[in-house]
């Protein structure tokens, strides 16, 4: 009986050590904080190009700003978890003063990086860091209720690409980055003004030790005319591009 118990114990230990080894290899020794460092005083400044639709959605224009995101302080979220408050400031050019323009929250759960924006919780990064790893980045967002205004965010598969590879964002060259492809969807034919179409696109790039250095997001819903007039882009159609221009 003692020999049998010893044998069972050794088998259990072997399974435990094998599982630990597999998990360690899967994570490649990387932590969420490697690509999303959160600490008070850290900031990243971006060129922000905002695409908006005017004249009841019949034409578009791009408005450009500088946007500075500053990690303010450690707080707690609505269920008591430690999180960081982030302030955003905007200005048109270097000659203009910074103007407060929004508050956000980010938290590292050790498994995911969550970012709360406009009362929507996005899972921006997730472990393990592996090329091809995918997760439902918008799973906390209400995309299904009757009154939801963001149904186009439903069921997005975020996927890692180019892990650890060098890349360029703006005027910066980074030695170690990761790309998160979020969506690349076209419904209908956007080149046909007589037909309905929808476009959804999302991609973000992170640099190791710095954080988010590039983001492109676009959503449009085109409605063709039903009375012989011009077609138009529905309310809620917009796009943004963030490109790093400074960081600490």
PDB file of C-alpha atoms in Angstrom:
ATOM      1  CA  UNK A   1       0.000   0.000   0.000  1.00  0.00           C
ATOM      2  CA  UNK A   2       2.864   2.411   0.804  1.00  0.00           C
ATOM      3  CA  UNK A   3       4.519   1.681  -2.543  1.00  0.00           C
ATOM      4  CA  UNK A   4       1.202   2.244  -4.324  1.00  0.00           C
ATOM      5  CA  UNK A   5       0.668   5.585  -2.509  1.00  0.00           C
ATOM      6  CA  UNK A   6       4.225   6.669  -3.351  1.00  0.00           C
ATOM      7  CA  UNK A   7       3.669   5.780  -7.010  1.00  0.00           C
ATOM      8  CA  UNK A   8       0.417   7.798  -7.143  1.00  0.00           C
ATOM      9  CA  UNK A   9       2.180  10.762  -5.500  1.00  0.00           C
ATOM     10  CA  UNK A  10       4.988  10.695  -8.046  1.00  0.00           C
ATOM     11  CA  UNK A  11       2.500  10.544 -10.904  1.00  0.00           C
ATOM     12  CA  UNK A  12       0.630  13.565  -9.533  1.00  0.00           C
ATOM     13  CA  UNK A  13       3.861  15.546  -9.126  1.00  0.00           C
ATOM     14  CA  UNK A  14       4.887  14.681 -12.657  1.00  0.00           C
ATOM     15  CA  UNK A  15       1.542  15.921 -13.999  1.00  0.00           C
ATOM     16  CA  UNK A  16       1.784  19.137 -11.972  1.00  0.00           C
ATOM     17  CA  UNK A  17       5.346  19.923 -13.092  1.00  0.00           C
ATOM     18  CA  UNK A  18       4.471  19.110 -16.708  1.00  0.00           C
ATOM     19  CA  UNK A  19       1.481  21.463 -16.591  1.00  0.00           C
ATOM     20  CA  UNK A  20       3.595  24.242 -15.086  1.00  0.00           C
ATOM     21  CA  UNK A  21       6.265  23.786 -17.711  1.00  0.00           C
ATOM     22  CA  UNK A  22       3.683  23.885 -20.497  1.00  0.00           C
ATOM     23  CA  UNK A  23       2.116  27.073 -19.146  1.00  0.00           C
ATOM     24  CA  UNK A  24       5.502  28.781 -18.798  1.00  0.00           C
ATOM     25  CA  UNK A  25       6.447  27.902 -22.388  1.00  0.00           C
ATOM     26  CA  UNK A  26       3.040  29.054 -23.638  1.00  0.00           C
ATOM     27  CA  UNK A  27       3.492  32.509 -22.065  1.00  0.00           C
ATOM     28  CA  UNK A  28       7.017  32.917 -23.486  1.00  0.00           C
ATOM     29  CA  UNK A  29       8.033  34.621 -20.245  1.00  0.00           C
ATOM     30  CA  UNK A  30       6.007  37.705 -21.189  1.00  0.00           C
ATOM     31  CA  UNK A  31       3.618  39.610 -18.939  1.00  0.00           C
ATOM     32  CA  UNK A  32       0.828  42.011 -19.851  1.00  0.00           C
ATOM     33  CA  UNK A  33       2.827  44.839 -18.312  1.00  0.00           C
ATOM     34  CA  UNK A  34       5.575  44.276 -20.895  1.00  0.00           C
ATOM     35  CA  UNK A  35       3.329  45.725 -23.603  1.00  0.00           C
ATOM     36  CA  UNK A  36       1.032  47.826 -21.422  1.00  0.00           C
ATOM     37  CA  UNK A  37       3.006  49.361 -18.547  1.00  0.00           C
ATOM     38  CA  UNK A  38       0.730  51.202 -16.138  1.00  0.00           C
ATOM     39  CA  UNK A  39       2.259  53.563 -13.596  1.00  0.00           C
ATOM     40  CA  UNK A  40       1.440  57.033 -12.326  1.00  0.00           C
ATOM     41  CA  UNK A  41       2.954  59.761 -14.490  1.00  0.00           C
ATOM     42  CA  UNK A  42       3.384  57.701 -17.635  1.00  0.00           C
ATOM     43  CA  UNK A  43       2.093  59.400 -20.783  1.00  0.00           C
ATOM     44  CA  UNK A  44       1.862  58.881 -24.523  1.00  0.00           C
ATOM     45  CA  UNK A  45       1.052  61.684 -26.969  1.00  0.00           C
ATOM     46  CA  UNK A  46      -0.540  60.925 -30.331  1.00  0.00           C
ATOM     47  CA  UNK A  47      -1.447  62.565 -33.577  1.00  0.00           C
ATOM     48  CA  UNK A  48      -5.220  62.069 -33.584  1.00  0.00           C
ATOM     49  CA  UNK A  49      -6.981  62.132 -36.946  1.00  0.00           C
ATOM     50  CA  UNK A  50     -10.730  61.979 -36.515  1.00  0.00           C
ATOM     51  CA  UNK A  51     -12.932  61.199 -39.525  1.00  0.00           C
ATOM     52  CA  UNK A  52     -16.459  62.570 -39.178  1.00  0.00           C
ATOM     53  CA  UNK A  53     -19.446  62.792 -41.512  1.00  0.00           C
ATOM     54  CA  UNK A  54     -21.167  66.147 -42.118  1.00  0.00           C
ATOM     55  CA  UNK A  55     -24.263  67.474 -43.886  1.00  0.00           C
ATOM     56  CA  UNK A  56     -26.462  64.641 -42.640  1.00  0.00           C
ATOM     57  CA  UNK A  57     -23.865  62.052 -43.587  1.00  0.00           C
ATOM     58  CA  UNK A  58     -23.415  63.165 -47.198  1.00  0.00           C
ATOM     59  CA  UNK A  59     -19.730  64.127 -46.948  1.00  0.00           C
ATOM     60  CA  UNK A  60     -16.792  63.389 -44.693  1.00  0.00           C
ATOM     61  CA  UNK A  61     -13.892  65.400 -43.328  1.00  0.00           C
ATOM     62  CA  UNK A  62     -10.870  64.709 -41.137  1.00  0.00           C
ATOM     63  CA  UNK A  63     -10.156  66.838 -38.077  1.00  0.00           C
ATOM     64  CA  UNK A  64      -6.675  66.572 -36.558  1.00  0.00           C
ATOM     65  CA  UNK A  65      -5.544  67.092 -32.966  1.00  0.00           C
ATOM     66  CA  UNK A  66      -2.790  66.129 -30.609  1.00  0.00           C
ATOM     67  CA  UNK A  67      -4.026  63.810 -27.856  1.00  0.00           C
ATOM     68  CA  UNK A  68      -2.121  63.138 -24.646  1.00  0.00           C
ATOM     69  CA  UNK A  69      -3.058  60.194 -22.409  1.00  0.00           C
ATOM     70  CA  UNK A  70      -1.659  60.479 -18.871  1.00  0.00           C
ATOM     71  CA  UNK A  71      -1.829  57.751 -16.216  1.00  0.00           C
ATOM     72  CA  UNK A  72      -3.077  59.618 -13.152  1.00  0.00           C
ATOM     73  CA  UNK A  73      -3.448  57.392 -10.104  1.00  0.00           C
ATOM     74  CA  UNK A  74      -4.363  53.976  -8.778  1.00  0.00           C
ATOM     75  CA  UNK A  75      -8.069  53.628  -7.956  1.00  0.00           C
ATOM     76  CA  UNK A  76     -10.591  50.773  -7.846  1.00  0.00           C
ATOM     77  CA  UNK A  77     -13.183  49.792 -10.419  1.00  0.00           C
ATOM     78  CA  UNK A  78     -16.884  49.203  -9.719  1.00  0.00           C
ATOM     79  CA  UNK A  79     -16.220  45.734  -8.284  1.00  0.00           C
ATOM     80  CA  UNK A  80     -13.267  46.759  -6.132  1.00  0.00           C
ATOM     81  CA  UNK A  81     -10.376  45.716  -8.361  1.00  0.00           C
ATOM     82  CA  UNK A  82      -7.248  47.917  -8.564  1.00  0.00           C
ATOM     83  CA  UNK A  83      -7.232  50.023 -11.717  1.00  0.00           C
ATOM     84  CA  UNK A  84      -5.544  53.130 -13.075  1.00  0.00           C
ATOM     85  CA  UNK A  85      -7.356  56.315 -13.965  1.00  0.00           C
ATOM     86  CA  UNK A  86      -6.206  57.878 -17.221  1.00  0.00           C
ATOM     87  CA  UNK A  87      -6.782  61.486 -18.283  1.00  0.00           C
ATOM     88  CA  UNK A  88      -6.884  62.603 -21.904  1.00  0.00           C
ATOM     89  CA  UNK A  89      -5.935  66.107 -23.032  1.00  0.00           C
ATOM     90  CA  UNK A  90      -6.375  67.615 -26.511  1.00  0.00           C
ATOM     91  CA  UNK A  91      -4.831  70.523 -28.396  1.00  0.00           C
ATOM     92  CA  UNK A  92      -4.684  71.545 -32.048  1.00  0.00           C
ATOM     93  CA  UNK A  93      -0.934  72.258 -32.286  1.00  0.00           C
ATOM     94  CA  UNK A  94       2.166  72.607 -30.100  1.00  0.00           C
ATOM     95  CA  UNK A  95       1.339  76.307 -29.710  1.00  0.00           C
ATOM     96  CA  UNK A  96      -1.992  75.624 -28.023  1.00  0.00           C
ATOM     97  CA  UNK A  97      -2.577  74.749 -24.346  1.00  0.00           C
ATOM     98  CA  UNK A  98      -3.755  71.276 -23.369  1.00  0.00           C
ATOM     99  CA  UNK A  99      -7.484  71.035 -22.684  1.00  0.00           C
ATOM    100  CA  UNK A 100      -8.995  68.177 -20.589  1.00  0.00           C
ATOM    101  CA  UNK A 101     -11.078  65.886 -22.801  1.00  0.00           C
ATOM    102  CA  UNK A 102     -12.088  62.689 -21.077  1.00  0.00           C
ATOM    103  CA  UNK A 103     -11.306  60.199 -18.344  1.00  0.00           C
ATOM    104  CA  UNK A 104     -10.678  56.493 -18.869  1.00  0.00           C
ATOM    105  CA  UNK A 105      -9.699  53.496 -16.789  1.00  0.00           C
ATOM    106  CA  UNK A 106      -7.307  50.614 -17.389  1.00  0.00           C
ATOM    107  CA  UNK A 107      -6.657  47.533 -15.298  1.00  0.00           C
ATOM    108  CA  UNK A 108      -4.318  44.599 -15.538  1.00  0.00           C
ATOM    109  CA  UNK A 109      -6.067  41.466 -14.250  1.00  0.00           C
ATOM    110  CA  UNK A 110      -2.899  39.358 -14.818  1.00  0.00           C
ATOM    111  CA  UNK A 111      -4.827  37.545 -17.564  1.00  0.00           C
ATOM    112  CA  UNK A 112      -6.292  40.472 -19.510  1.00  0.00           C
ATOM    113  CA  UNK A 113      -5.767  44.180 -20.024  1.00  0.00           C
ATOM    114  CA  UNK A 114      -9.160  45.869 -19.740  1.00  0.00           C
ATOM    115  CA  UNK A 115      -9.765  49.422 -20.935  1.00  0.00           C
ATOM    116  CA  UNK A 116     -12.968  51.284 -20.094  1.00  0.00           C
ATOM    117  CA  UNK A 117     -13.999  54.013 -22.527  1.00  0.00           C
ATOM    118  CA  UNK A 118     -17.426  55.686 -22.728  1.00  0.00           C
ATOM    119  CA  UNK A 119     -18.770  53.082 -20.278  1.00  0.00           C
ATOM    120  CA  UNK A 120     -17.643  50.250 -22.556  1.00  0.00           C
ATOM    121  CA  UNK A 121     -15.154  47.662 -21.303  1.00  0.00           C
ATOM    122  CA  UNK A 122     -12.743  46.368 -23.952  1.00  0.00           C
ATOM    123  CA  UNK A 123     -10.306  43.469 -23.454  1.00  0.00           C
ATOM    124  CA  UNK A 124      -7.371  45.029 -25.272  1.00  0.00           C
ATOM    125  CA  UNK A 125      -4.724  42.386 -24.537  1.00  0.00           C
ATOM    126  CA  UNK A 126      -4.901  38.816 -23.249  1.00  0.00           C
ATOM    127  CA  UNK A 127      -2.521  36.049 -22.278  1.00  0.00           C
ATOM    128  CA  UNK A 128      -0.834  34.068 -23.648  1.00  0.00           C
ATOM    129  CA  UNK A 129       1.236  36.209 -26.002  1.00  0.00           C
ATOM    130  CA  UNK A 130       1.392  33.963 -29.044  1.00  0.00           C
ATOM    131  CA  UNK A 131       1.029  34.665 -32.746  1.00  0.00           C
ATOM    132  CA  UNK A 132      -2.459  33.606 -33.775  1.00  0.00           C
ATOM    133  CA  UNK A 133      -3.923  33.621 -30.245  1.00  0.00           C
ATOM    134  CA  UNK A 134      -7.476  34.979 -30.351  1.00  0.00           C
ATOM    135  CA  UNK A 135     -10.103  36.182 -27.862  1.00  0.00           C
ATOM    136  CA  UNK A 136     -13.450  38.016 -27.824  1.00  0.00           C
ATOM    137  CA  UNK A 137     -12.284  41.550 -27.152  1.00  0.00           C
ATOM    138  CA  UNK A 138     -15.754  43.120 -27.015  1.00  0.00           C
ATOM    139  CA  UNK A 139     -17.490  40.433 -24.961  1.00  0.00           C
ATOM    140  CA  UNK A 140     -18.337  42.830 -22.078  1.00  0.00           C
ATOM    141  CA  UNK A 141     -20.078  45.299 -24.386  1.00  0.00           C
ATOM    142  CA  UNK A 142     -23.856  45.344 -24.891  1.00  0.00           C
ATOM    143  CA  UNK A 143     -24.141  44.660 -28.615  1.00  0.00           C
ATOM    144  CA  UNK A 144     -27.315  42.618 -28.464  1.00  0.00           C
ATOM    145  CA  UNK A 145     -30.053  44.580 -26.694  1.00  0.00           C
ATOM    146  CA  UNK A 146     -32.742  46.294 -28.745  1.00  0.00           C
ATOM    147  CA  UNK A 147     -31.455  49.788 -27.951  1.00  0.00           C
ATOM    148  CA  UNK A 148     -27.751  49.071 -28.404  1.00  0.00           C
ATOM    149  CA  UNK A 149     -26.035  51.666 -30.600  1.00  0.00           C
ATOM    150  CA  UNK A 150     -22.908  49.559 -31.086  1.00  0.00           C
ATOM    151  CA  UNK A 151     -24.237  46.322 -32.529  1.00  0.00           C
ATOM    152  CA  UNK A 152     -21.438  46.467 -35.092  1.00  0.00           C
ATOM    153  CA  UNK A 153     -18.993  45.610 -32.279  1.00  0.00           C
ATOM    154  CA  UNK A 154     -20.582  42.214 -31.780  1.00  0.00           C
ATOM    155  CA  UNK A 155     -18.466  39.036 -31.820  1.00  0.00           C
ATOM    156  CA  UNK A 156     -15.140  40.639 -32.771  1.00  0.00           C
ATOM    157  CA  UNK A 157     -12.199  38.219 -32.680  1.00  0.00           C
ATOM    158  CA  UNK A 158      -9.000  39.928 -31.564  1.00  0.00           C
ATOM    159  CA  UNK A 159      -5.912  38.098 -32.811  1.00  0.00           C
ATOM    160  CA  UNK A 160      -2.158  38.529 -32.245  1.00  0.00           C
ATOM    161  CA  UNK A 161       0.207  39.006 -35.161  1.00  0.00           C
ATOM    162  CA  UNK A 162       3.919  39.808 -35.576  1.00  0.00           C
ATOM    163  CA  UNK A 163       4.750  39.161 -31.901  1.00  0.00           C
ATOM    164  CA  UNK A 164       8.200  40.493 -30.995  1.00  0.00           C
ATOM    165  CA  UNK A 165       8.800  41.923 -34.468  1.00  0.00           C
ATOM    166  CA  UNK A 166      10.209  45.414 -35.248  1.00  0.00           C
ATOM    167  CA  UNK A 167       7.849  47.956 -36.781  1.00  0.00           C
ATOM    168  CA  UNK A 168       7.460  51.658 -37.470  1.00  0.00           C
ATOM    169  CA  UNK A 169       4.750  53.979 -36.138  1.00  0.00           C
ATOM    170  CA  UNK A 170       4.953  57.595 -37.241  1.00  0.00           C
ATOM    171  CA  UNK A 171       8.562  58.708 -36.915  1.00  0.00           C
ATOM    172  CA  UNK A 172       9.437  56.011 -34.355  1.00  0.00           C
ATOM    173  CA  UNK A 173      11.113  52.669 -35.021  1.00  0.00           C
ATOM    174  CA  UNK A 174      10.396  50.010 -32.402  1.00  0.00           C
ATOM    175  CA  UNK A 175      12.464  46.853 -31.965  1.00  0.00           C
ATOM    176  CA  UNK A 176       9.802  44.716 -30.281  1.00  0.00           C
ATOM    177  CA  UNK A 177       6.097  45.048 -30.858  1.00  0.00           C
ATOM    178  CA  UNK A 178       2.834  43.215 -31.231  1.00  0.00           C
ATOM    179  CA  UNK A 179      -0.110  43.802 -33.556  1.00  0.00           C
ATOM    180  CA  UNK A 180      -3.696  43.145 -32.503  1.00  0.00           C
ATOM    181  CA  UNK A 181      -5.971  42.688 -35.506  1.00  0.00           C
ATOM    182  CA  UNK A 182      -9.513  43.237 -34.297  1.00  0.00           C
ATOM    183  CA  UNK A 183     -11.726  43.358 -37.379  1.00  0.00           C
ATOM    184  CA  UNK A 184     -11.564  43.690 -41.148  1.00  0.00           C
ATOM    185  CA  UNK A 185     -15.126  43.382 -42.414  1.00  0.00           C
ATOM    186  CA  UNK A 186     -16.866  44.679 -45.527  1.00  0.00           C
ATOM    187  CA  UNK A 187     -20.580  44.057 -46.096  1.00  0.00           C
ATOM    188  CA  UNK A 188     -21.948  44.868 -49.515  1.00  0.00           C
ATOM    189  CA  UNK A 189     -20.074  46.992 -52.070  1.00  0.00           C
ATOM    190  CA  UNK A 190     -18.927  50.401 -50.726  1.00  0.00           C
ATOM    191  CA  UNK A 191     -18.135  51.489 -54.296  1.00  0.00           C
ATOM    192  CA  UNK A 192     -21.818  51.202 -55.294  1.00  0.00           C
ATOM    193  CA  UNK A 193     -23.793  54.333 -54.278  1.00  0.00           C
ATOM    194  CA  UNK A 194     -27.055  52.541 -55.032  1.00  0.00           C
ATOM    195  CA  UNK A 195     -26.548  49.726 -52.501  1.00  0.00           C
ATOM    196  CA  UNK A 196     -26.304  49.366 -48.735  1.00  0.00           C
ATOM    197  CA  UNK A 197     -22.818  48.756 -47.365  1.00  0.00           C
ATOM    198  CA  UNK A 198     -21.040  48.536 -44.022  1.00  0.00           C
ATOM    199  CA  UNK A 199     -17.354  48.619 -43.160  1.00  0.00           C
ATOM    200  CA  UNK A 200     -15.801  47.694 -39.789  1.00  0.00           C
ATOM    201  CA  UNK A 201     -12.072  47.824 -39.172  1.00  0.00           C
ATOM    202  CA  UNK A 202      -9.899  47.790 -36.066  1.00  0.00           C
ATOM    203  CA  UNK A 203      -6.159  47.353 -35.516  1.00  0.00           C
ATOM    204  CA  UNK A 204      -3.805  48.315 -32.693  1.00  0.00           C
ATOM    205  CA  UNK A 205      -0.038  48.090 -32.279  1.00  0.00           C
ATOM    206  CA  UNK A 206       1.859  47.962 -29.007  1.00  0.00           C
ATOM    207  CA  UNK A 207       5.556  48.517 -28.362  1.00  0.00           C
ATOM    208  CA  UNK A 208       7.310  46.670 -25.572  1.00  0.00           C
ATOM    209  CA  UNK A 209       7.973  48.884 -22.562  1.00  0.00           C
ATOM    210  CA  UNK A 210       5.845  51.715 -23.968  1.00  0.00           C
ATOM    211  CA  UNK A 211       2.267  50.611 -24.682  1.00  0.00           C
ATOM    212  CA  UNK A 212      -0.202  51.490 -27.422  1.00  0.00           C
ATOM    213  CA  UNK A 213       1.603  53.402 -30.181  1.00  0.00           C
ATOM    214  CA  UNK A 214      -0.823  53.044 -33.092  1.00  0.00           C
ATOM    215  CA  UNK A 215      -4.560  52.570 -33.439  1.00  0.00           C
ATOM    216  CA  UNK A 216      -6.871  52.656 -36.429  1.00  0.00           C
ATOM    217  CA  UNK A 217     -10.615  52.224 -36.091  1.00  0.00           C
ATOM    218  CA  UNK A 218     -13.335  52.755 -38.674  1.00  0.00           C
ATOM    219  CA  UNK A 219     -17.052  52.066 -38.792  1.00  0.00           C
ATOM    220  CA  UNK A 220     -19.421  53.173 -41.528  1.00  0.00           C
ATOM    221  CA  UNK A 221     -22.966  52.296 -42.469  1.00  0.00           C
ATOM    222  CA  UNK A 222     -24.039  53.621 -45.845  1.00  0.00           C
ATOM    223  CA  UNK A 223     -27.711  53.955 -46.708  1.00  0.00           C
ATOM    224  CA  UNK A 224     -28.635  54.394 -50.389  1.00  0.00           C
ATOM    225  CA  UNK A 225     -31.294  56.912 -51.338  1.00  0.00           C
ATOM    226  CA  UNK A 226     -34.860  55.658 -51.612  1.00  0.00           C
ATOM    227  CA  UNK A 227     -36.285  58.838 -53.159  1.00  0.00           C
ATOM    228  CA  UNK A 228     -33.865  59.709 -55.914  1.00  0.00           C
ATOM    229  CA  UNK A 229     -31.652  61.958 -53.745  1.00  0.00           C
ATOM    230  CA  UNK A 230     -28.171  61.342 -52.437  1.00  0.00           C
ATOM    231  CA  UNK A 231     -27.280  58.397 -50.228  1.00  0.00           C
ATOM    232  CA  UNK A 232     -25.830  59.067 -46.806  1.00  0.00           C
ATOM    233  CA  UNK A 233     -23.750  57.592 -43.984  1.00  0.00           C
ATOM    234  CA  UNK A 234     -25.829  56.801 -40.918  1.00  0.00           C
ATOM    235  CA  UNK A 235     -25.314  58.400 -37.515  1.00  0.00           C
ATOM    236  CA  UNK A 236     -22.513  56.653 -35.633  1.00  0.00           C
ATOM    237  CA  UNK A 237     -20.281  56.301 -38.678  1.00  0.00           C
ATOM    238  CA  UNK A 238     -16.791  57.550 -37.826  1.00  0.00           C
ATOM    239  CA  UNK A 239     -13.103  56.734 -37.837  1.00  0.00           C
ATOM    240  CA  UNK A 240     -10.012  57.556 -35.773  1.00  0.00           C
ATOM    241  CA  UNK A 241      -6.293  57.061 -36.218  1.00  0.00           C
ATOM    242  CA  UNK A 242      -3.859  57.459 -33.317  1.00  0.00           C
ATOM    243  CA  UNK A 243      -0.126  57.597 -34.090  1.00  0.00           C
ATOM    244  CA  UNK A 244       2.492  58.163 -31.381  1.00  0.00           C
ATOM    245  CA  UNK A 245       4.459  61.405 -31.501  1.00  0.00           C
ATOM    246  CA  UNK A 246       5.910  61.453 -27.962  1.00  0.00           C
ATOM    247  CA  UNK A 247       6.142  59.290 -24.842  1.00  0.00           C
ATOM    248  CA  UNK A 248       8.079  58.861 -21.620  1.00  0.00           C
TER     249      UNK A 248
END
